[in-house]
Amino acid sequence: MHKSTAELQAEIEVLENGMAQSSATPDRIRIYQNTIAKIKAIIQQRQAAAQSTAASKPADVPVYRQTGPTNIKIDVTPGPKPGMTIDLHEQRAQHMPKVEFEVSANLSATRPTVTINWSDGTQSTHTEGDARSKFTSILRDLNNSNLAEQGRFDQIPTYRTYDRAKAYYKALAAFWGHSPTARELEIIPLSMRKATIFNMIVADCTNPPDI
């Protein structure tokens, strides 16, 4: 979705507020700073293109003004009603238990697997391909969430979906023996938004924030 310059500037403000939070780790601050730099570069490119267009526009181009009535269509999206299903990503972690997990690996077997012990007492065992598929799917969901579209990256870690993404990423790290990159996981190229979320997950798995 193509965002206006005003929306991009609003994203910068949200990221700057996120950096000021006491829970922001140095790694997360660095990720926010990189994202802000990319957004500012996009804004500068737009401004340069607009100036170039204005300079090349003939001065004698006639301007036509519409004097009659104009029909304007306004789409109104109603808010959630009682009993309605709302976006999973809009349910805060404090309203539901946070997803806790432990990862154990069995890499010496003929078919190497990693088991995730979830906080609800259940287990799930995965091959590398299965863990990668689930991580990629959750990363896509986070990228398409309302929070990500609004640039509220500092709020994304408070959601259960983010916790599950960390669990599958740690499972992948157990297979690889290190924190795998996006290139190693073959999920490139990443959009700026998805890259920001991916880097946040990596940072929180290797250097968990004190929350």
Coordinates of N, CA and C in Angstrom, one line a residue:
M1 N 0.8 -1.2 0.0 CA 0.0 0.0 0.0 C 0.9 1.2 0.0
H2 N 0.6 2.2 -0.9 CA 1.4 3.4 -1.0 C 1.0 4.4 0.0
K3 N 1.9 4.8 0.9 CA 1.5 5.7 2.0 C 1.9 7.1 1.6
S4 N 1.1 8.0 2.1 CA 1.3 9.4 1.9 C 2.5 9.9 2.7
T5 N 3.1 11.1 2.4 CA 4.2 11.6 3.1 C 3.8 11.9 4.6
A6 N 2.6 12.3 4.8 CA 2.1 12.6 6.1 C 2.1 11.3 7.0
E7 N 1.7 10.2 6.3 CA 1.6 8.9 7.0 C 3.0 8.4 7.4
L8 N 4.0 8.6 6.4 CA 5.4 8.2 6.7 C 5.9 9.1 7.8
Q9 N 5.6 10.4 7.9 CA 6.1 11.2 9.0 C 5.5 10.8 10.3
A10 N 4.3 10.3 10.3 CA 3.6 9.8 11.5 C 4.3 8.6 12.0
E11 N 4.8 7.7 11.0 CA 5.5 6.5 11.4 C 6.8 6.8 12.1
I12 N 7.5 7.9 11.6 CA 8.7 8.3 12.2 C 8.5 8.7 13.6
E13 N 7.4 9.5 13.9 CA 7.0 9.9 15.2 C 6.8 8.7 16.2
V14 N 6.1 7.7 15.6 CA 5.8 6.5 16.5 C 7.1 5.8 16.8
L15 N 8.0 5.7 15.9 CA 9.2 5.0 16.1 C 10.1 5.8 17.1
E16 N 10.1 7.1 17.0 CA 10.9 7.9 17.9 C 10.3 7.8 19.3
N17 N 9.0 7.7 19.5 CA 8.4 7.5 20.8 C 8.7 6.1 21.3
G18 N 8.8 5.1 20.4 CA 9.2 3.8 20.8 C 10.6 3.7 21.3
M19 N 11.5 4.5 20.7 CA 12.9 4.5 21.2 C 13.0 5.1 22.6
A20 N 12.0 6.0 23.0 CA 12.1 6.6 24.3 C 11.5 5.8 25.4
Q21 N 10.9 4.6 25.0 CA 10.3 3.7 26.0 C 11.5 3.1 26.9
S22 N 11.2 2.9 28.1 CA 12.2 2.3 29.0 C 12.5 0.8 28.6
S23 N 11.5 0.2 28.0 CA 11.7 -1.2 27.6 C 12.5 -1.4 26.3
A24 N 12.8 -0.3 25.6 CA 13.5 -0.4 24.4 C 15.0 -0.8 24.6
T25 N 15.4 -2.0 24.0 CA 16.8 -2.4 24.1 C 17.6 -1.7 23.1
P26 N 19.0 -1.7 23.3 CA 19.9 -1.1 22.3 C 19.7 -1.6 20.9
D27 N 19.5 -3.0 20.8 CA 19.3 -3.6 19.5 C 18.0 -3.1 18.8
R28 N 16.9 -3.0 19.6 CA 15.6 -2.5 19.1 C 15.7 -1.0 18.7
I29 N 16.4 -0.2 19.5 CA 16.6 1.2 19.1 C 17.4 1.3 17.8
R30 N 18.4 0.4 17.6 CA 19.2 0.5 16.4 C 18.3 0.1 15.2
I31 N 17.4 -0.8 15.4 CA 16.5 -1.2 14.3 C 15.5 -0.1 14.0
Y32 N 15.0 0.6 15.0 CA 14.1 1.7 14.8 C 14.8 2.8 14.0
Q33 N 16.1 3.1 14.5 CA 16.9 4.2 13.8 C 17.1 3.9 12.3
N34 N 17.4 2.6 12.0 CA 17.6 2.2 10.6 C 16.3 2.4 9.8
T35 N 15.2 2.0 10.4 CA 13.9 2.2 9.7 C 13.6 3.7 9.5
I36 N 13.8 4.5 10.5 CA 13.6 6.0 10.4 C 14.4 6.5 9.3
A37 N 15.7 6.1 9.2 CA 16.6 6.6 8.1 C 16.0 6.2 6.7
K38 N 15.5 5.0 6.6 CA 14.9 4.6 5.3 C 13.7 5.4 5.0
I39 N 12.8 5.6 6.0 CA 11.6 6.4 5.7 C 12.0 7.8 5.3
K40 N 13.0 8.4 6.0 CA 13.4 9.8 5.6 C 13.9 9.8 4.2
A41 N 14.6 8.8 3.8 CA 15.2 8.7 2.4 C 14.0 8.7 1.4
I42 N 13.0 8.0 1.7 CA 11.8 7.9 0.8 C 11.2 9.3 0.7
I43 N 11.0 10.0 1.9 CA 10.4 11.3 1.9 C 11.3 12.3 1.0
Q44 N 12.6 12.2 1.2 CA 13.5 13.1 0.5 C 13.4 12.8 -1.0
Q45 N 13.3 11.6 -1.4 CA 13.1 11.2 -2.9 C 11.8 11.8 -3.4
R46 N 10.8 11.7 -2.7 CA 9.5 12.3 -3.1 C 9.6 13.8 -3.3
Q47 N 10.2 14.5 -2.3 CA 10.3 15.9 -2.3 C 11.2 16.4 -3.5
A48 N 12.2 15.6 -3.8 CA 13.1 15.9 -5.0 C 12.3 15.7 -6.3
A49 N 11.5 14.7 -6.3 CA 10.8 14.4 -7.5 C 9.7 15.5 -7.8
A50 N 9.1 15.9 -6.6 CA 8.0 17.0 -6.7 C 8.6 18.3 -7.2
Q51 N 9.8 18.6 -6.7 CA 10.5 19.9 -7.1 C 10.9 19.8 -8.6
S52 N 11.3 18.6 -9.0 CA 11.7 18.5 -10.4 C 10.5 18.6 -11.4
T53 N 9.4 18.0 -10.9 CA 8.1 18.1 -11.7 C 7.7 19.6 -11.8
A54 N 7.7 20.3 -10.7 CA 7.3 21.7 -10.7 C 8.1 22.5 -11.6
A55 N 9.4 22.3 -11.6 CA 10.4 23.1 -12.4 C 10.2 22.9 -13.9
S56 N 9.7 21.7 -14.3 CA 9.6 21.4 -15.7 C 8.2 21.7 -16.2
K57 N 7.2 22.1 -15.3 CA 5.9 22.4 -15.8 C 5.8 23.7 -16.5
P58 N 5.2 23.8 -17.7 CA 5.1 25.1 -18.4 C 4.3 26.1 -17.6
A59 N 4.7 27.3 -17.7 CA 4.1 28.4 -16.9 C 2.7 28.8 -17.5
D60 N 2.5 28.5 -18.8 CA 1.2 28.9 -19.4 C 0.2 27.8 -19.5
V61 N 0.3 26.8 -18.7 CA -0.7 25.7 -18.7 C -2.0 26.3 -18.1
P62 N -3.1 26.2 -18.8 CA -4.4 26.8 -18.3 C -4.9 25.9 -17.1
V63 N -5.5 26.6 -16.1 CA -6.0 25.9 -15.0 C -7.5 26.0 -15.0
Y64 N -8.1 24.8 -14.9 CA -9.6 24.7 -15.0 C -10.1 24.4 -13.6
R65 N -11.1 25.2 -13.2 CA -11.7 25.0 -11.9 C -13.2 24.6 -12.0
Q66 N -13.5 23.6 -11.3 CA -14.9 23.1 -11.3 C -15.8 23.9 -10.4
T67 N -16.8 24.4 -11.0 CA -17.7 25.3 -10.2 C -19.0 24.6 -9.7
G68 N -19.3 23.5 -10.4 CA -20.5 22.7 -10.0 C -20.3 21.8 -8.8
P69 N -21.4 21.2 -8.4 CA -21.3 20.3 -7.2 C -20.5 19.1 -7.5
T70 N -19.8 18.6 -6.5 CA -18.9 17.4 -6.7 C -19.5 16.3 -5.8
N71 N -19.7 15.1 -6.3 CA -20.1 14.0 -5.5 C -18.9 13.3 -4.9
I72 N -18.8 13.3 -3.6 CA -17.7 12.7 -2.9 C -18.2 11.4 -2.1
K73 N -17.5 10.3 -2.5 CA -17.9 9.0 -1.8 C -17.0 8.8 -0.6
I74 N -17.7 8.6 0.5 CA -17.0 8.4 1.8 C -17.3 7.0 2.3
D75 N -16.2 6.2 2.4 CA -16.4 4.8 3.0 C -16.3 4.9 4.5
V76 N -17.3 4.4 5.1 CA -17.3 4.4 6.6 C -17.2 3.0 7.1
T77 N -16.2 2.7 7.8 CA -16.0 1.4 8.4 C -16.4 1.3 9.8
P78 N -17.5 0.6 10.1 CA -18.0 0.6 11.5 C -17.1 0.0 12.5
G79 N -17.1 0.4 13.7 CA -16.2 -0.2 14.7 C -16.8 -1.6 15.1
P80 N -16.0 -2.4 15.8 CA -16.4 -3.7 16.2 C -17.7 -3.7 17.2
K81 N -18.6 -4.5 16.9 CA -19.8 -4.6 17.8 C -19.7 -5.8 18.7
P82 N -20.5 -5.8 19.8 CA -20.4 -6.9 20.7 C -20.6 -8.2 20.0
G83 N -19.6 -9.1 20.3 CA -19.7 -10.5 19.7 C -19.0 -10.6 18.4
M84 N -18.5 -9.5 17.8 CA -17.9 -9.5 16.6 C -16.4 -10.1 16.7
T85 N -15.9 -10.7 15.7 CA -14.5 -11.2 15.7 C -13.7 -10.1 15.3
I86 N -12.6 -9.7 16.1 CA -11.7 -8.6 15.7 C -10.4 -9.2 15.3
D87 N -9.5 -8.4 14.8 CA -8.2 -8.8 14.3 C -7.4 -9.4 15.5
L88 N -6.8 -10.6 15.3 CA -6.1 -11.3 16.3 C -5.0 -10.3 16.9
H89 N -4.4 -9.5 16.0 CA -3.3 -8.7 16.5 C -3.8 -7.5 17.3
E90 N -5.1 -7.3 17.4 CA -5.6 -6.2 18.2 C -5.9 -6.6 19.6
Q91 N -5.6 -7.9 19.9 CA -5.9 -8.4 21.3 C -4.6 -8.3 22.1
R92 N -4.5 -7.4 23.0 CA -3.3 -7.2 23.8 C -2.9 -8.4 24.6
A93 N -1.6 -8.6 24.8 CA -1.2 -9.7 25.6 C -1.7 -9.7 27.0
Q94 N -1.9 -8.5 27.6 CA -2.3 -8.4 29.0 C -3.7 -8.9 29.2
H95 N -4.5 -9.1 28.1 CA -5.8 -9.6 28.2 C -5.8 -11.1 28.0
M96 N -4.7 -11.7 27.5 CA -4.6 -13.1 27.4 C -3.2 -13.5 27.9
P97 N -3.0 -14.7 28.4 CA -1.7 -15.1 28.9 C -0.6 -15.0 27.8
K98 N 0.6 -14.5 28.1 CA 1.6 -14.5 27.2 C 2.1 -15.9 26.8
V99 N 2.5 -16.1 25.6 CA 2.9 -17.4 25.1 C 4.4 -17.6 25.6
E100 N 4.5 -18.6 26.5 CA 5.9 -19.0 27.0 C 6.2 -20.3 26.3
F101 N 7.5 -20.5 26.1 CA 7.9 -21.7 25.4 C 9.4 -22.1 25.8
E102 N 9.7 -23.4 25.6 CA 11.0 -23.9 25.7 C 11.3 -24.7 24.5
V103 N 12.5 -24.7 24.0 CA 12.9 -25.4 22.8 C 13.9 -26.4 23.1
S104 N 13.7 -27.7 22.7 CA 14.7 -28.8 22.9 C 14.9 -29.4 21.5
A105 N 16.1 -29.7 21.2 CA 16.5 -30.3 19.9 C 16.9 -31.7 20.0
N106 N 16.6 -32.5 18.9 CA 17.1 -33.9 18.8 C 17.7 -33.9 17.4
L107 N 18.9 -33.4 17.3 CA 19.6 -33.3 16.0 C 20.4 -34.5 15.5
S108 N 20.6 -35.5 16.4 CA 21.3 -36.6 16.1 C 20.5 -37.7 15.5
A109 N 19.2 -37.6 15.5 CA 18.3 -38.6 14.9 C 18.5 -38.6 13.4
T110 N 18.0 -39.7 12.8 CA 18.0 -39.8 11.3 C 17.2 -38.7 10.7
R111 N 16.1 -38.3 11.4 CA 15.3 -37.2 10.9 C 15.3 -36.1 12.0
P112 N 16.2 -35.2 12.0 CA 16.4 -34.2 13.1 C 15.1 -33.4 13.3
T113 N 14.8 -33.2 14.5 CA 13.6 -32.4 14.9 C 13.9 -31.5 16.1
V114 N 13.0 -30.5 16.3 CA 13.0 -29.7 17.4 C 11.6 -29.7 18.0
T115 N 11.6 -29.8 19.4 CA 10.3 -29.8 20.1 C 10.1 -28.5 20.8
I116 N 9.0 -27.9 20.7 CA 8.6 -26.7 21.4 C 7.6 -27.1 22.5
N117 N 8.0 -26.8 23.8 CA 7.1 -27.0 24.9 C 6.4 -25.7 25.2
W118 N 5.1 -25.7 24.9 CA 4.3 -24.5 25.1 C 3.8 -24.4 26.6
S119 N 3.5 -23.1 27.0 CA 3.1 -22.9 28.4 C 1.8 -23.5 28.7
D120 N 1.0 -23.9 27.7 CA -0.3 -24.5 28.1 C -0.2 -26.0 28.3
G121 N 1.0 -26.5 28.3 CA 1.3 -27.9 28.6 C 1.3 -28.8 27.3
T122 N 1.1 -28.2 26.2 CA 1.2 -29.0 24.9 C 2.6 -28.9 24.3
Q123 N 2.9 -29.8 23.4 CA 4.1 -29.8 22.7 C 3.9 -29.9 21.2
S124 N 4.9 -29.4 20.4 CA 4.8 -29.5 19.0 C 6.2 -29.8 18.5
T125 N 6.3 -30.8 17.7 CA 7.6 -31.2 17.2 C 7.7 -30.9 15.7
H126 N 8.9 -30.4 15.3 CA 9.0 -29.8 13.9 C 10.3 -30.2 13.3
T127 N 10.2 -30.4 12.0 CA 11.5 -30.5 11.2 C 11.9 -29.1 10.8
E128 N 13.1 -28.9 10.3 CA 13.5 -27.6 9.9 C 12.6 -26.9 8.9
G129 N 12.2 -27.7 7.9 CA 11.3 -27.2 6.9 C 9.9 -26.7 7.4
D130 N 9.4 -27.5 8.4 CA 8.1 -27.2 9.0 C 8.2 -26.0 9.8
A131 N 9.3 -25.9 10.7 CA 9.5 -24.7 11.5 C 9.7 -23.4 10.6
R132 N 10.4 -23.6 9.5 CA 10.6 -22.4 8.6 C 9.3 -22.0 8.0
S133 N 8.5 -23.0 7.6 CA 7.2 -22.6 7.0 C 6.3 -21.9 8.0
K134 N 6.2 -22.3 9.2 CA 5.4 -21.7 10.2 C 5.9 -20.3 10.6
F135 N 7.2 -20.2 10.7 CA 7.8 -18.9 11.0 C 7.5 -17.9 9.9
T136 N 7.7 -18.3 8.6 CA 7.4 -17.5 7.5 C 6.0 -17.0 7.4
S137 N 5.1 -17.9 7.8 CA 3.6 -17.6 7.8 C 3.3 -16.6 8.8
I138 N 3.9 -16.8 10.0 CA 3.6 -15.9 11.1 C 4.2 -14.5 10.8
L139 N 5.4 -14.5 10.3 CA 6.0 -13.2 9.9 C 5.2 -12.4 8.9
R140 N 4.6 -13.2 8.0 CA 3.7 -12.5 7.0 C 2.4 -12.0 7.7
D141 N 1.9 -12.7 8.7 CA 0.7 -12.2 9.4 C 1.1 -11.0 10.2
L142 N 2.2 -10.9 10.8 CA 2.6 -9.8 11.6 C 2.8 -8.6 10.6
N143 N 3.4 -8.8 9.5 CA 3.6 -7.8 8.5 C 2.3 -7.2 8.0
N144 N 1.3 -8.0 7.9 CA -0.1 -7.5 7.4 C -1.0 -7.1 8.6
S145 N -0.5 -7.1 9.8 CA -1.3 -6.7 10.9 C -1.6 -5.2 10.9
N146 N -2.6 -4.8 11.6 CA -3.0 -3.4 11.7 C -1.8 -2.6 12.4
L147 N -1.2 -3.1 13.3 CA -0.1 -2.4 14.0 C 1.0 -2.1 13.0
A148 N 1.4 -3.1 12.2 CA 2.5 -2.9 11.3 C 2.1 -1.9 10.2
E149 N 0.9 -1.9 9.7 CA 0.4 -1.0 8.7 C 0.4 0.4 9.2
Q150 N 0.2 0.6 10.6 CA 0.1 1.9 11.2 C 1.5 2.3 11.6
G151 N 2.5 1.5 11.5 CA 3.9 1.8 11.9 C 4.1 1.8 13.4
R152 N 3.2 1.1 14.1 CA 3.3 1.0 15.6 C 4.2 -0.2 15.9
F153 N 5.4 -0.2 15.5 CA 6.3 -1.4 15.7 C 6.6 -1.6 17.2
D154 N 6.6 -0.6 18.0 CA 6.9 -0.7 19.4 C 5.8 -1.5 20.1
Q155 N 4.6 -1.6 19.6 CA 3.5 -2.4 20.2 C 3.5 -3.8 19.7
I156 N 4.1 -4.2 18.6 CA 4.0 -5.5 18.1 C 4.5 -6.6 19.0
P157 N 5.6 -6.4 19.8 CA 6.1 -7.4 20.7 C 5.1 -7.7 21.9
T158 N 4.0 -7.0 22.1 CA 3.1 -7.2 23.1 C 2.0 -8.2 22.8
Y159 N 2.1 -8.8 21.5 CA 1.1 -9.7 21.1 C 1.5 -11.1 21.0
R160 N 0.6 -12.0 21.2 CA 0.9 -13.5 21.3 C 1.5 -14.0 20.0
T161 N 1.0 -13.4 18.8 CA 1.6 -13.9 17.6 C 3.1 -13.6 17.5
Y162 N 3.5 -12.5 18.1 CA 4.9 -12.2 18.1 C 5.7 -13.3 18.9
D163 N 5.1 -13.7 20.0 CA 5.7 -14.7 20.9 C 5.9 -16.0 20.1
R164 N 4.9 -16.4 19.4 CA 5.0 -17.6 18.6 C 6.0 -17.5 17.5
A165 N 6.2 -16.3 16.9 CA 7.2 -16.1 15.9 C 8.6 -16.3 16.6
K166 N 8.8 -15.8 17.8 CA 10.1 -16.0 18.5 C 10.3 -17.5 18.7
A167 N 9.3 -18.3 19.1 CA 9.4 -19.7 19.4 C 9.9 -20.4 18.1
Y168 N 9.3 -20.2 17.0 CA 9.7 -20.9 15.8 C 11.1 -20.4 15.3
Y169 N 11.4 -19.1 15.6 CA 12.7 -18.6 15.2 C 13.8 -19.3 16.0
K170 N 13.5 -19.5 17.3 CA 14.5 -20.2 18.2 C 14.6 -21.6 17.8
A171 N 13.5 -22.2 17.3 CA 13.6 -23.6 16.8 C 14.5 -23.6 15.6
L172 N 14.4 -22.7 14.7 CA 15.3 -22.6 13.6 C 16.8 -22.4 14.0
A173 N 17.0 -21.6 15.0 CA 18.3 -21.3 15.5 C 18.9 -22.6 16.0
A174 N 18.1 -23.5 16.6 CA 18.6 -24.8 17.1 C 19.1 -25.6 16.0
F175 N 18.3 -25.6 14.9 CA 18.8 -26.4 13.7 C 20.1 -25.8 13.1
W176 N 20.1 -24.5 13.0 CA 21.3 -23.9 12.3 C 22.5 -23.8 13.2
G177 N 22.3 -23.8 14.5 CA 23.5 -23.7 15.4 C 23.8 -22.2 15.6
H178 N 23.1 -21.3 15.0 CA 23.2 -19.9 15.1 C 21.9 -19.2 14.7
S179 N 21.8 -17.9 14.9 CA 20.6 -17.2 14.5 C 20.7 -17.0 13.0
P180 N 19.8 -17.7 12.3 CA 19.8 -17.6 10.8 C 19.4 -16.3 10.3
T181 N 20.0 -15.9 9.2 CA 19.6 -14.6 8.5 C 18.4 -14.8 7.6
A182 N 17.9 -13.7 7.1 CA 16.8 -13.8 6.2 C 17.2 -14.5 4.9
R183 N 18.5 -14.3 4.5 CA 19.0 -14.9 3.3 C 19.1 -16.4 3.5
E184 N 19.6 -16.8 4.7 CA 19.7 -18.3 4.9 C 18.4 -18.9 5.0
L185 N 17.4 -18.2 5.5 CA 16.0 -18.8 5.5 C 15.3 -18.7 4.2
E186 N 15.9 -18.0 3.2 CA 15.4 -17.9 1.9 C 14.1 -17.1 1.9
I187 N 14.0 -16.0 2.7 CA 12.8 -15.2 2.7 C 13.0 -13.8 2.2
I188 N 14.1 -13.6 1.5 CA 14.4 -12.3 0.9 C 13.9 -12.3 -0.6
P189 N 13.6 -11.1 -1.1 CA 13.8 -9.8 -0.5 C 12.7 -9.5 0.5
L190 N 13.0 -8.7 1.5 CA 12.1 -8.3 2.5 C 11.7 -6.8 2.3
S191 N 10.4 -6.5 2.5 CA 10.1 -5.1 2.5 C 10.6 -4.4 3.7
M192 N 10.7 -3.1 3.7 CA 11.2 -2.3 4.9 C 10.4 -2.7 6.1
R193 N 9.1 -2.8 6.0 CA 8.3 -3.1 7.2 C 8.6 -4.5 7.7
K194 N 8.6 -5.5 6.8 CA 8.8 -6.9 7.2 C 10.3 -7.1 7.7
A195 N 11.2 -6.3 7.1 CA 12.6 -6.4 7.6 C 12.7 -5.9 9.0
T196 N 12.0 -4.8 9.3 CA 12.0 -4.3 10.7 C 11.5 -5.3 11.7
I197 N 10.4 -5.9 11.4 CA 9.8 -6.9 12.3 C 10.7 -8.1 12.4
F198 N 11.3 -8.6 11.3 CA 12.3 -9.7 11.4 C 13.4 -9.4 12.3
N199 N 14.0 -8.2 12.1 CA 15.2 -7.8 12.9 C 14.8 -7.7 14.4
M200 N 13.6 -7.3 14.7 CA 13.1 -7.2 16.1 C 13.1 -8.6 16.7
I201 N 12.5 -9.5 15.9 CA 12.5 -10.9 16.4 C 13.9 -11.5 16.7
V202 N 14.8 -11.3 15.8 CA 16.1 -11.8 15.9 C 16.8 -11.1 17.2
A203 N 16.6 -9.8 17.3 CA 17.2 -9.1 18.4 C 16.6 -9.6 19.8
D204 N 15.3 -9.8 19.8 CA 14.7 -10.3 21.1 C 15.0 -11.7 21.4
C205 N 15.3 -12.5 20.4 CA 15.7 -13.9 20.6 C 17.2 -14.0 21.1
T206 N 18.0 -13.1 20.6 CA 19.4 -13.2 21.0 C 19.8 -12.3 22.2
N207 N 18.9 -11.3 22.4 CA 19.1 -10.4 23.5 C 17.8 -10.0 24.1
P208 N 17.1 -10.9 24.8 CA 15.7 -10.6 25.3 C 15.6 -9.3 26.1
P209 N 14.6 -8.5 25.9 CA 14.4 -7.2 26.6 C 14.0 -7.5 28.1
D210 N 14.3 -6.6 29.0 CA 13.9 -6.8 30.4 C 12.5 -6.2 30.6
I211 N 11.5 -7.0 30.4 CA 10.1 -6.6 30.5 C 9.5 -7.4 31.6

